[in-house]
């Protein structure tokens, strides 16, 4: 194919070659992310061509992703019903489905009216707020019995930016109508299949009440090819290989963050410290409905641990060989290997087990074997000790557990350290941070480790001794010198105050109109754009587009002179459904169809970094095609609470899994010349309610081990082009104004060489200032406004802002713009 930078804009609505290729990739990604959670009596797979009675609003209107900035205006979404038909299944209750569809469409029209009513009556300040704060509730439609071979019920849930989920019926809990539907189906049919078309965890206590629900599939929110992917799994063309990236609790109240609720929505106390997700449930023996790493297959595998060795090189690493064999006699399938470590706790409590490495096999035919090398660095075993002021490896024995889930893994050996080692000394950034709630758990942690040491001895498992100093002395990798850095600083030194300030403030609309999520100027539907400097000193602009399930752009109109006509914000969401009346501003229409990939959580459920790198490369291709410089993705905050409205954008409750998935996507996108990613939201963006004013109070240990660790892995292994700071405060300082986060940790400790940017309209918070961003090392204020421009210029002229700091920020923006600049499509 020709270089995508030179492909013309498309005035033909017909599918283009890249769409077919990327849709196939989206389908494969969805197939690998689907998780089989329950399969009693071998209910699945279904016989080819069987008659299915299909129920639930998600059957016809399958949710491809969440709302808000995570939306993608794709050409189409393949519903579950359409996927089943395409795979040769018969639908036994088509007439009933059409009746429900009529009711659904009427409800959608009324919902659109409510969104506009919120705006027109002044209940919401702008359209985006009206949209995200008026969630759509699907209507009830009582099921009718049909003659069929299998009954399938689709439970759907949507969430998105700007609002958290609620522990209420119809959200985290099943609604009264959903419970009635499932009870009816279990009375109609001897066996029911439950499909979860959800972006996050829901309460599944219904499984205790209704044992006739024999199979449960987590479809998640699978992108535009979800219906086809599910049909492939249902008919056995693909054996499910997805694994959970979170624990699903028996009750929401079992989650540690729910056990000592914060006194108000603006004060969020992270009492549980490092004990997030499985680190809590596993350590304190709290039962769960489905555990971290869980997932079933249509076949069986045997796992054999091999040799554990320490390899010395630029940086030391441990390597464990393991052999996986498909021991079934019918299905070809993939398997996920997971390696966990139990670390000794000398002076502070630790989780009982933590993930240190994982890998996914290729497709194994019955009887076929594959040997995988599970690699992990000493960092994976280290803990942050505030007393020592750094990352520490305690002496004694580290137990290693191998399996295809946390619950099924078995102890296979250990590592013996003769003395305590400080891997890296750092400066404490939050010496007055709050203490962790679970610090009294030291006794429990010690007791569990004593039993582990006994088991290692009784079984005679191999233990690898490591002499003092072998894990030290290797310098951390730093980014290669950027050839544009010196040139960028030279350019910045020649700019006057006005140009320096403009570079650090995004390109705002006329009359200072800021459109959240759709502030782009040259690429319609893009999220924003930086200022372009012309004349003798030219600095190109950067075009930024939302993610993380694909590019969020909009089909658009161009004038005869080739100027884009920027669509109104309502035209940029839900494929234009929220617009009232047909949008046609005149000119020539150009089509910008982007691929809707599975949501971030579902991509991570594949546990396949090679697959995510492919997805990243596909997004990079589309970025180059449409003239986008920076993708505002991947999102990688930790799933601290099941109720966070944006969990669907993020990967996991585990920082190692999150970091490696983000690094894989970063490598894929940035393999395309002129394309970069933006890790977000840095940091502790675990609540959407009051997101501009909420204050995350968290210990420095928990911050570094849990909430910053994934970002650190992605930065040090993939060097992303940009990082976006979060809306919230961290220990009393707004993240966008935090020099500790932006400069001390990310730049000085990790070696981050890209640009920092704010989230959109962050400085509208009363506790975040424009000059504070620059002083912290936060280079770019987005999407930009005349207010921010004036504030920076005023602070510069009255001496509150050091010109050298402003010049440094501008220099980093210039360096990134030069590095990502390339001729755009004509």
mmCIF file of C-alpha atoms in Angstrom, residues 172-524:
data_model
loop_
_atom_site.group_PDB
_atom_site.id
_atom_site.type_symbol
_atom_site.label_atom_id
_atom_site.label_comp_id
_atom_site.label_asym_id
_atom_site.label_seq_id
_atom_site.Cartn_x
_atom_site.Cartn_y
_atom_site.Cartn_z
ATOM 1 C CA UNK A 172 -23.793 -2.690 39.694
ATOM 2 C CA UNK A 173 -26.807 -4.710 40.817
ATOM 3 C CA UNK A 174 -29.221 -6.422 38.467
ATOM 4 C CA UNK A 175 -32.490 -4.557 38.026
ATOM 5 C CA UNK A 176 -35.853 -5.938 39.048
ATOM 6 C CA UNK A 177 -36.678 -6.525 35.369
ATOM 7 C CA UNK A 178 -33.414 -8.343 34.688
ATOM 8 C CA UNK A 179 -33.974 -10.625 37.657
ATOM 9 C CA UNK A 180 -37.499 -11.349 36.461
ATOM 10 C CA UNK A 181 -36.230 -12.057 32.944
ATOM 11 C CA UNK A 182 -33.666 -14.570 34.168
ATOM 12 C CA UNK A 183 -36.126 -16.266 36.507
ATOM 13 C CA UNK A 184 -38.581 -16.597 33.625
ATOM 14 C CA UNK A 185 -35.955 -18.039 31.299
ATOM 15 C CA UNK A 186 -34.843 -20.555 33.923
ATOM 16 C CA UNK A 187 -38.458 -21.649 34.247
ATOM 17 C CA UNK A 188 -38.836 -21.905 30.438
ATOM 18 C CA UNK A 189 -35.606 -23.747 29.658
ATOM 19 C CA UNK A 190 -33.469 -26.421 31.382
ATOM 20 C CA UNK A 191 -30.277 -24.512 30.638
ATOM 21 C CA UNK A 192 -29.514 -20.802 30.147
ATOM 22 C CA UNK A 193 -26.379 -19.075 28.836
ATOM 23 C CA UNK A 194 -25.621 -15.660 30.361
ATOM 24 C CA UNK A 195 -23.542 -13.239 28.264
ATOM 25 C CA UNK A 196 -22.137 -10.180 30.052
ATOM 26 C CA UNK A 197 -21.884 -7.222 27.670
ATOM 27 C CA UNK A 198 -20.411 -4.995 30.364
ATOM 28 C CA UNK A 199 -17.412 -2.717 30.718
ATOM 29 C CA UNK A 200 -16.899 -3.607 34.360
ATOM 30 C CA UNK A 201 -17.892 -5.854 37.233
ATOM 31 C CA UNK A 202 -21.556 -6.530 38.061
ATOM 32 C CA UNK A 203 -23.104 -8.398 40.966
ATOM 33 C CA UNK A 204 -23.686 -12.032 39.996
ATOM 34 C CA UNK A 205 -25.419 -13.336 43.108
ATOM 35 C CA UNK A 206 -28.139 -14.397 40.657
ATOM 36 C CA UNK A 207 -25.935 -17.436 39.945
ATOM 37 C CA UNK A 208 -26.542 -18.645 43.512
ATOM 38 C CA UNK A 209 -30.300 -18.345 43.087
ATOM 39 C CA UNK A 210 -30.604 -19.777 39.570
ATOM 40 C CA UNK A 211 -28.490 -22.919 39.094
ATOM 41 C CA UNK A 212 -29.958 -23.401 35.600
ATOM 42 C CA UNK A 213 -27.615 -20.676 34.374
ATOM 43 C CA UNK A 214 -25.109 -23.269 33.248
ATOM 44 C CA UNK A 215 -22.734 -21.055 31.257
ATOM 45 C CA UNK A 216 -21.436 -17.515 31.743
ATOM 46 C CA UNK A 217 -19.412 -15.657 29.126
ATOM 47 C CA UNK A 218 -17.837 -12.255 29.733
ATOM 48 C CA UNK A 219 -18.151 -10.581 26.353
ATOM 49 C CA UNK A 220 -17.111 -7.271 27.908
ATOM 50 C CA UNK A 221 -17.444 -4.364 25.439
ATOM 51 C CA UNK A 222 -15.849 -5.907 22.376
ATOM 52 C CA UNK A 223 -15.637 -3.165 19.750
ATOM 53 C CA UNK A 224 -17.271 -3.206 16.348
ATOM 54 C CA UNK A 225 -16.825 -6.952 15.666
ATOM 55 C CA UNK A 226 -18.238 -8.209 18.959
ATOM 56 C CA UNK A 227 -21.161 -10.137 17.508
ATOM 57 C CA UNK A 228 -18.961 -12.106 15.142
ATOM 58 C CA UNK A 229 -16.364 -12.781 17.847
ATOM 59 C CA UNK A 230 -18.974 -14.119 20.262
ATOM 60 C CA UNK A 231 -20.481 -16.342 17.581
ATOM 61 C CA UNK A 232 -17.033 -17.819 16.877
ATOM 62 C CA UNK A 233 -16.664 -18.749 20.550
ATOM 63 C CA UNK A 234 -20.237 -20.066 20.890
ATOM 64 C CA UNK A 235 -19.858 -22.431 17.937
ATOM 65 C CA UNK A 236 -16.389 -23.606 18.936
ATOM 66 C CA UNK A 237 -14.496 -22.108 16.010
ATOM 67 C CA UNK A 238 -12.431 -20.364 18.699
ATOM 68 C CA UNK A 239 -11.751 -21.791 22.155
ATOM 69 C CA UNK A 240 -11.962 -18.994 24.753
ATOM 70 C CA UNK A 241 -8.557 -17.927 26.046
ATOM 71 C CA UNK A 242 -9.309 -14.671 27.857
ATOM 72 C CA UNK A 243 -8.473 -14.347 31.550
ATOM 73 C CA UNK A 244 -9.791 -11.926 34.166
ATOM 74 C CA UNK A 245 -7.692 -8.873 34.985
ATOM 75 C CA UNK A 246 -9.707 -8.234 38.185
ATOM 76 C CA UNK A 247 -11.234 -10.201 41.022
ATOM 77 C CA UNK A 248 -15.029 -10.338 40.945
ATOM 78 C CA UNK A 249 -16.143 -10.169 44.606
ATOM 79 C CA UNK A 250 -19.061 -12.036 46.098
ATOM 80 C CA UNK A 251 -20.342 -8.707 47.405
ATOM 81 C CA UNK A 252 -19.296 -5.166 46.621
ATOM 82 C CA UNK A 253 -18.784 -4.594 50.351
ATOM 83 C CA UNK A 254 -15.992 -7.199 50.275
ATOM 84 C CA UNK A 255 -13.773 -4.814 48.311
ATOM 85 C CA UNK A 256 -11.304 -3.125 50.677
ATOM 86 C CA UNK A 257 -11.945 0.380 49.321
ATOM 87 C CA UNK A 258 -15.601 -0.017 50.344
ATOM 88 C CA UNK A 259 -14.902 -0.942 53.945
ATOM 89 C CA UNK A 260 -13.957 2.500 55.252
ATOM 90 C CA UNK A 261 -15.796 4.949 53.003
ATOM 91 C CA UNK A 262 -14.483 8.491 52.723
ATOM 92 C CA UNK A 263 -16.352 11.184 54.670
ATOM 93 C CA UNK A 264 -17.178 13.107 51.478
ATOM 94 C CA UNK A 265 -16.778 12.747 47.718
ATOM 95 C CA UNK A 266 -13.924 15.266 47.629
ATOM 96 C CA UNK A 267 -11.769 13.409 50.149
ATOM 97 C CA UNK A 268 -10.776 9.935 48.973
ATOM 98 C CA UNK A 269 -8.716 8.033 51.535
ATOM 99 C CA UNK A 270 -6.781 5.067 50.183
ATOM 100 C CA UNK A 271 -6.810 3.297 53.539
ATOM 101 C CA UNK A 272 -6.117 -0.115 52.051
ATOM 102 C CA UNK A 273 -2.624 0.876 50.897
ATOM 103 C CA UNK A 274 -1.082 -1.779 48.650
ATOM 104 C CA UNK A 275 -3.897 -4.260 49.319
ATOM 105 C CA UNK A 276 -5.878 -3.607 46.143
ATOM 106 C CA UNK A 277 -7.862 -6.301 44.336
ATOM 107 C CA UNK A 278 -6.372 -9.783 44.563
ATOM 108 C CA UNK A 279 -3.604 -8.482 46.833
ATOM 109 C CA UNK A 280 -6.321 -8.090 49.476
ATOM 110 C CA UNK A 281 -8.540 -11.091 48.752
ATOM 111 C CA UNK A 282 -5.616 -13.519 48.471
ATOM 112 C CA UNK A 283 -3.697 -12.221 51.486
ATOM 113 C CA UNK A 284 -6.628 -12.108 53.896
ATOM 114 C CA UNK A 285 -8.363 -15.241 52.565
ATOM 115 C CA UNK A 286 -11.538 -13.442 51.487
ATOM 116 C CA UNK A 287 -13.514 -15.634 49.037
ATOM 117 C CA UNK A 288 -14.378 -14.235 45.603
ATOM 118 C CA UNK A 289 -16.841 -15.260 42.917
ATOM 119 C CA UNK A 290 -14.212 -15.249 40.186
ATOM 120 C CA UNK A 291 -10.514 -14.757 40.862
ATOM 121 C CA UNK A 292 -7.741 -12.807 39.222
ATOM 122 C CA UNK A 293 -6.509 -14.579 36.097
ATOM 123 C CA UNK A 294 -9.519 -16.925 35.968
ATOM 124 C CA UNK A 295 -10.930 -18.221 32.705
ATOM 125 C CA UNK A 296 -11.967 -21.569 31.222
ATOM 126 C CA UNK A 297 -11.163 -23.268 27.925
ATOM 127 C CA UNK A 298 -12.825 -25.933 25.782
ATOM 128 C CA UNK A 299 -9.734 -28.094 26.243
ATOM 129 C CA UNK A 300 -7.268 -29.006 28.988
ATOM 130 C CA UNK A 301 -3.599 -28.157 29.433
ATOM 131 C CA UNK A 302 -0.724 -29.588 31.423
ATOM 132 C CA UNK A 303 1.951 -27.248 32.794
ATOM 133 C CA UNK A 304 5.493 -28.281 33.607
ATOM 134 C CA UNK A 305 7.924 -25.890 35.301
ATOM 135 C CA UNK A 306 11.485 -26.052 34.026
ATOM 136 C CA UNK A 307 14.753 -24.429 35.023
ATOM 137 C CA UNK A 308 14.910 -21.111 36.896
ATOM 138 C CA UNK A 309 18.061 -19.096 36.217
ATOM 139 C CA UNK A 310 19.517 -15.641 36.754
ATOM 140 C CA UNK A 311 20.861 -14.047 33.591
ATOM 141 C CA UNK A 312 23.322 -11.169 33.793
ATOM 142 C CA UNK A 313 23.504 -8.557 31.063
ATOM 143 C CA UNK A 314 22.796 -4.868 30.806
ATOM 144 C CA UNK A 315 20.329 -5.536 33.593
ATOM 145 C CA UNK A 316 19.936 -8.799 35.547
ATOM 146 C CA UNK A 317 16.787 -10.820 35.048
ATOM 147 C CA UNK A 318 15.312 -14.077 36.240
ATOM 148 C CA UNK A 319 14.069 -16.543 33.616
ATOM 149 C CA UNK A 320 11.787 -19.514 34.238
ATOM 150 C CA UNK A 321 11.172 -21.999 31.440
ATOM 151 C CA UNK A 322 7.789 -23.739 31.440
ATOM 152 C CA UNK A 323 6.260 -26.215 29.028
ATOM 153 C CA UNK A 324 2.545 -26.116 28.175
ATOM 154 C CA UNK A 325 0.789 -29.000 26.435
ATOM 155 C CA UNK A 326 -2.744 -29.203 25.071
ATOM 156 C CA UNK A 327 -3.854 -32.523 26.577
ATOM 157 C CA UNK A 328 -7.322 -32.465 25.030
ATOM 158 C CA UNK A 329 -8.312 -34.507 22.002
ATOM 159 C CA UNK A 330 -10.471 -32.103 20.004
ATOM 160 C CA UNK A 331 -9.976 -28.339 20.397
ATOM 161 C CA UNK A 332 -7.018 -26.204 19.406
ATOM 162 C CA UNK A 333 -6.564 -23.394 21.898
ATOM 163 C CA UNK A 334 -4.242 -20.868 23.530
ATOM 164 C CA UNK A 335 -3.253 -20.828 27.194
ATOM 165 C CA UNK A 336 -1.970 -18.106 29.528
ATOM 166 C CA UNK A 337 0.927 -18.798 31.896
ATOM 167 C CA UNK A 338 1.016 -16.702 35.060
ATOM 168 C CA UNK A 339 3.915 -16.523 37.508
ATOM 169 C CA UNK A 340 3.428 -15.115 41.010
ATOM 170 C CA UNK A 341 5.886 -14.447 43.818
ATOM 171 C CA UNK A 342 5.560 -14.484 47.588
ATOM 172 C CA UNK A 343 8.003 -11.928 48.980
ATOM 173 C CA UNK A 344 9.407 -12.020 52.534
ATOM 174 C CA UNK A 345 8.103 -9.283 54.814
ATOM 175 C CA UNK A 346 10.725 -8.123 57.261
ATOM 176 C CA UNK A 347 9.689 -4.636 58.348
ATOM 177 C CA UNK A 348 6.355 -3.994 56.621
ATOM 178 C CA UNK A 349 3.343 -6.074 55.594
ATOM 179 C CA UNK A 350 3.177 -7.353 52.021
ATOM 180 C CA UNK A 351 0.647 -9.031 49.816
ATOM 181 C CA UNK A 352 0.806 -12.821 49.935
ATOM 182 C CA UNK A 353 1.344 -13.124 46.182
ATOM 183 C CA UNK A 354 1.966 -10.700 43.338
ATOM 184 C CA UNK A 355 2.119 -11.196 39.577
ATOM 185 C CA UNK A 356 5.725 -11.007 38.327
ATOM 186 C CA UNK A 357 5.501 -12.456 34.787
ATOM 187 C CA UNK A 358 3.048 -13.845 32.250
ATOM 188 C CA UNK A 359 3.001 -15.116 28.680
ATOM 189 C CA UNK A 360 0.485 -16.522 26.219
ATOM 190 C CA UNK A 361 1.068 -19.525 24.011
ATOM 191 C CA UNK A 362 0.364 -19.703 20.340
ATOM 192 C CA UNK A 363 -2.537 -21.816 19.069
ATOM 193 C CA UNK A 364 -1.816 -25.360 20.281
ATOM 194 C CA UNK A 365 -3.405 -28.315 18.528
ATOM 195 C CA UNK A 366 -4.373 -31.386 20.612
ATOM 196 C CA UNK A 367 -1.183 -32.961 21.937
ATOM 197 C CA UNK A 368 0.986 -30.022 20.879
ATOM 198 C CA UNK A 369 3.537 -28.487 23.300
ATOM 199 C CA UNK A 370 5.189 -25.097 23.589
ATOM 200 C CA UNK A 371 7.978 -23.927 25.909
ATOM 201 C CA UNK A 372 7.687 -20.384 27.195
ATOM 202 C CA UNK A 373 10.355 -18.291 28.911
ATOM 203 C CA UNK A 374 8.832 -16.231 31.721
ATOM 204 C CA UNK A 375 11.171 -13.316 32.411
ATOM 205 C CA UNK A 376 11.130 -10.837 35.282
ATOM 206 C CA UNK A 377 13.579 -8.316 36.690
ATOM 207 C CA UNK A 378 14.555 -7.963 40.362
ATOM 208 C CA UNK A 379 12.332 -4.852 40.352
ATOM 209 C CA UNK A 380 9.310 -7.152 40.173
ATOM 210 C CA UNK A 381 10.234 -8.564 43.580
ATOM 211 C CA UNK A 382 11.087 -5.222 45.209
ATOM 212 C CA UNK A 383 8.946 -3.210 47.609
ATOM 213 C CA UNK A 384 9.114 0.476 48.397
ATOM 214 C CA UNK A 385 10.348 1.125 51.919
ATOM 215 C CA UNK A 386 9.877 4.742 53.076
ATOM 216 C CA UNK A 387 12.263 4.167 55.970
ATOM 217 C CA UNK A 388 15.039 3.071 53.610
ATOM 218 C CA UNK A 389 14.081 5.751 51.098
ATOM 219 C CA UNK A 390 13.937 3.442 48.117
ATOM 220 C CA UNK A 391 13.168 0.117 46.486
ATOM 221 C CA UNK A 392 14.259 -2.813 48.643
ATOM 222 C CA UNK A 393 14.692 -6.572 48.308
ATOM 223 C CA UNK A 394 14.338 -8.221 51.713
ATOM 224 C CA UNK A 395 16.514 -11.170 52.669
ATOM 225 C CA UNK A 396 15.146 -14.758 52.954
ATOM 226 C CA UNK A 397 13.130 -16.875 50.547
ATOM 227 C CA UNK A 398 10.879 -15.699 47.708
ATOM 228 C CA UNK A 399 8.317 -18.362 46.761
ATOM 229 C CA UNK A 400 7.334 -18.773 43.086
ATOM 230 C CA UNK A 401 3.915 -19.999 41.942
ATOM 231 C CA UNK A 402 3.048 -21.100 38.402
ATOM 232 C CA UNK A 403 -0.338 -21.735 36.822
ATOM 233 C CA UNK A 404 -3.066 -20.423 34.539
ATOM 234 C CA UNK A 405 -4.734 -18.351 37.277
ATOM 235 C CA UNK A 406 -3.950 -17.131 40.762
ATOM 236 C CA UNK A 407 -6.293 -19.656 42.371
ATOM 237 C CA UNK A 408 -4.959 -22.652 40.441
ATOM 238 C CA UNK A 409 -1.244 -21.883 40.567
ATOM 239 C CA UNK A 410 1.062 -24.179 42.538
ATOM 240 C CA UNK A 411 4.319 -23.573 44.357
ATOM 241 C CA UNK A 412 7.215 -24.601 42.085
ATOM 242 C CA UNK A 413 10.331 -23.258 43.821
ATOM 243 C CA UNK A 414 11.926 -20.135 45.139
ATOM 244 C CA UNK A 415 14.750 -17.609 45.220
ATOM 245 C CA UNK A 416 17.010 -17.207 48.268
ATOM 246 C CA UNK A 417 18.579 -13.811 49.013
ATOM 247 C CA UNK A 418 21.346 -13.839 51.600
ATOM 248 C CA UNK A 419 21.034 -10.200 52.633
ATOM 249 C CA UNK A 420 18.794 -7.170 52.230
ATOM 250 C CA UNK A 421 19.501 -5.132 49.099
ATOM 251 C CA UNK A 422 18.484 -1.554 48.268
ATOM 252 C CA UNK A 423 17.959 -1.629 44.503
ATOM 253 C CA UNK A 424 17.393 2.101 44.079
ATOM 254 C CA UNK A 425 17.536 5.081 46.408
ATOM 255 C CA UNK A 426 15.046 7.887 45.730
ATOM 256 C CA UNK A 427 13.841 11.057 47.408
ATOM 257 C CA UNK A 428 10.647 10.856 49.435
ATOM 258 C CA UNK A 429 8.086 13.066 47.725
ATOM 259 C CA UNK A 430 5.255 12.781 50.248
ATOM 260 C CA UNK A 431 6.833 12.371 53.712
ATOM 261 C CA UNK A 432 3.604 13.484 55.397
ATOM 262 C CA UNK A 433 1.319 11.174 53.381
ATOM 263 C CA UNK A 434 -1.279 9.197 55.376
ATOM 264 C CA UNK A 435 -0.560 5.769 56.801
ATOM 265 C CA UNK A 436 -2.148 2.654 55.341
ATOM 266 C CA UNK A 437 -5.190 1.147 56.992
ATOM 267 C CA UNK A 438 -3.891 -2.431 56.671
ATOM 268 C CA UNK A 439 -0.538 -1.876 58.362
ATOM 269 C CA UNK A 440 -1.762 -3.923 61.397
ATOM 270 C CA UNK A 441 -1.914 -6.956 59.050
ATOM 271 C CA UNK A 442 1.771 -7.715 59.671
ATOM 272 C CA UNK A 443 1.107 -10.704 61.944
ATOM 273 C CA UNK A 444 -1.197 -12.356 59.405
ATOM 274 C CA UNK A 445 1.348 -11.839 56.615
ATOM 275 C CA UNK A 446 4.169 -13.366 58.655
ATOM 276 C CA UNK A 447 2.101 -16.433 59.540
ATOM 277 C CA UNK A 448 1.292 -17.163 55.877
ATOM 278 C CA UNK A 449 4.949 -16.872 54.891
ATOM 279 C CA UNK A 450 6.079 -19.279 57.588
ATOM 280 C CA UNK A 451 3.715 -21.914 56.192
ATOM 281 C CA UNK A 452 5.110 -21.275 52.695
ATOM 282 C CA UNK A 453 8.690 -21.844 53.856
ATOM 283 C CA UNK A 454 7.645 -25.144 55.451
ATOM 284 C CA UNK A 455 5.977 -26.238 52.210
ATOM 285 C CA UNK A 456 9.107 -25.460 50.194
ATOM 286 C CA UNK A 457 11.172 -27.638 52.519
ATOM 287 C CA UNK A 458 8.660 -30.492 52.765
ATOM 288 C CA UNK A 459 8.278 -30.778 48.987
ATOM 289 C CA UNK A 460 11.983 -30.399 48.328
ATOM 290 C CA UNK A 461 11.361 -27.736 45.692
ATOM 291 C CA UNK A 462 14.361 -26.108 43.978
ATOM 292 C CA UNK A 463 15.598 -22.829 45.454
ATOM 293 C CA UNK A 464 17.936 -20.543 43.497
ATOM 294 C CA UNK A 465 20.518 -18.872 45.793
ATOM 295 C CA UNK A 466 21.534 -15.316 44.907
ATOM 296 C CA UNK A 467 24.774 -13.922 46.341
ATOM 297 C CA UNK A 468 24.938 -10.340 47.642
ATOM 298 C CA UNK A 469 25.481 -7.710 44.968
ATOM 299 C CA UNK A 470 24.466 -9.830 41.962
ATOM 300 C CA UNK A 471 21.242 -7.856 41.505
ATOM 301 C CA UNK A 472 22.894 -4.445 41.857
ATOM 302 C CA UNK A 473 25.082 -2.168 39.823
ATOM 303 C CA UNK A 474 23.303 -2.176 36.469
ATOM 304 C CA UNK A 475 22.269 1.260 35.268
ATOM 305 C CA UNK A 476 18.659 1.790 34.332
ATOM 306 C CA UNK A 477 18.085 2.239 30.635
ATOM 307 C CA UNK A 478 17.612 5.837 29.540
ATOM 308 C CA UNK A 479 16.113 7.148 26.310
ATOM 309 C CA UNK A 480 18.485 7.637 23.414
ATOM 310 C CA UNK A 481 19.491 11.277 22.806
ATOM 311 C CA UNK A 482 16.880 12.985 20.676
ATOM 312 C CA UNK A 483 18.415 14.741 17.652
ATOM 313 C CA UNK A 484 15.602 17.308 17.819
ATOM 314 C CA UNK A 485 16.278 18.288 21.452
ATOM 315 C CA UNK A 486 19.111 20.728 20.772
ATOM 316 C CA UNK A 487 17.319 22.193 17.772
ATOM 317 C CA UNK A 488 14.135 22.627 19.814
ATOM 318 C CA UNK A 489 15.919 24.498 22.600
ATOM 319 C CA UNK A 490 17.570 26.759 20.034
ATOM 320 C CA UNK A 491 14.177 27.568 18.541
ATOM 321 C CA UNK A 492 12.644 28.198 21.965
ATOM 322 C CA UNK A 493 15.449 30.626 22.864
ATOM 323 C CA UNK A 494 14.558 32.762 19.827
ATOM 324 C CA UNK A 495 10.840 33.059 20.624
ATOM 325 C CA UNK A 496 9.295 36.092 22.275
ATOM 326 C CA UNK A 497 7.078 35.853 25.346
ATOM 327 C CA UNK A 498 3.853 35.744 23.350
ATOM 328 C CA UNK A 499 5.024 32.819 21.197
ATOM 329 C CA UNK A 500 6.365 30.896 24.206
ATOM 330 C CA UNK A 501 3.054 31.206 26.002
ATOM 331 C CA UNK A 502 1.046 30.260 22.916
ATOM 332 C CA UNK A 503 3.084 27.093 22.454
ATOM 333 C CA UNK A 504 2.202 25.996 25.994
ATOM 334 C CA UNK A 505 -1.532 26.624 25.553
ATOM 335 C CA UNK A 506 -3.654 24.593 23.138
ATOM 336 C CA UNK A 507 -5.333 26.209 20.160
ATOM 337 C CA UNK A 508 -8.666 27.525 21.373
ATOM 338 C CA UNK A 509 -11.781 28.230 19.357
ATOM 339 C CA UNK A 510 -12.919 31.689 18.393
ATOM 340 C CA UNK A 511 -14.610 33.642 21.177
ATOM 341 C CA UNK A 512 -12.728 31.377 23.620
ATOM 342 C CA UNK A 513 -15.269 28.600 23.101
ATOM 343 C CA UNK A 514 -13.895 25.352 24.534
ATOM 344 C CA UNK A 515 -15.537 22.141 23.418
ATOM 345 C CA UNK A 516 -14.696 19.323 25.782
ATOM 346 C CA UNK A 517 -13.553 16.378 23.725
ATOM 347 C CA UNK A 518 -13.973 18.076 20.349
ATOM 348 C CA UNK A 519 -11.684 21.103 20.281
ATOM 349 C CA UNK A 520 -9.607 20.095 17.258
ATOM 350 C CA UNK A 521 -9.225 22.638 14.475
ATOM 351 C CA UNK A 522 -7.731 20.979 11.406
ATOM 352 C CA UNK A 523 -9.045 17.417 11.945
ATOM 353 C CA UNK A 524 -12.803 17.426 12.632
#
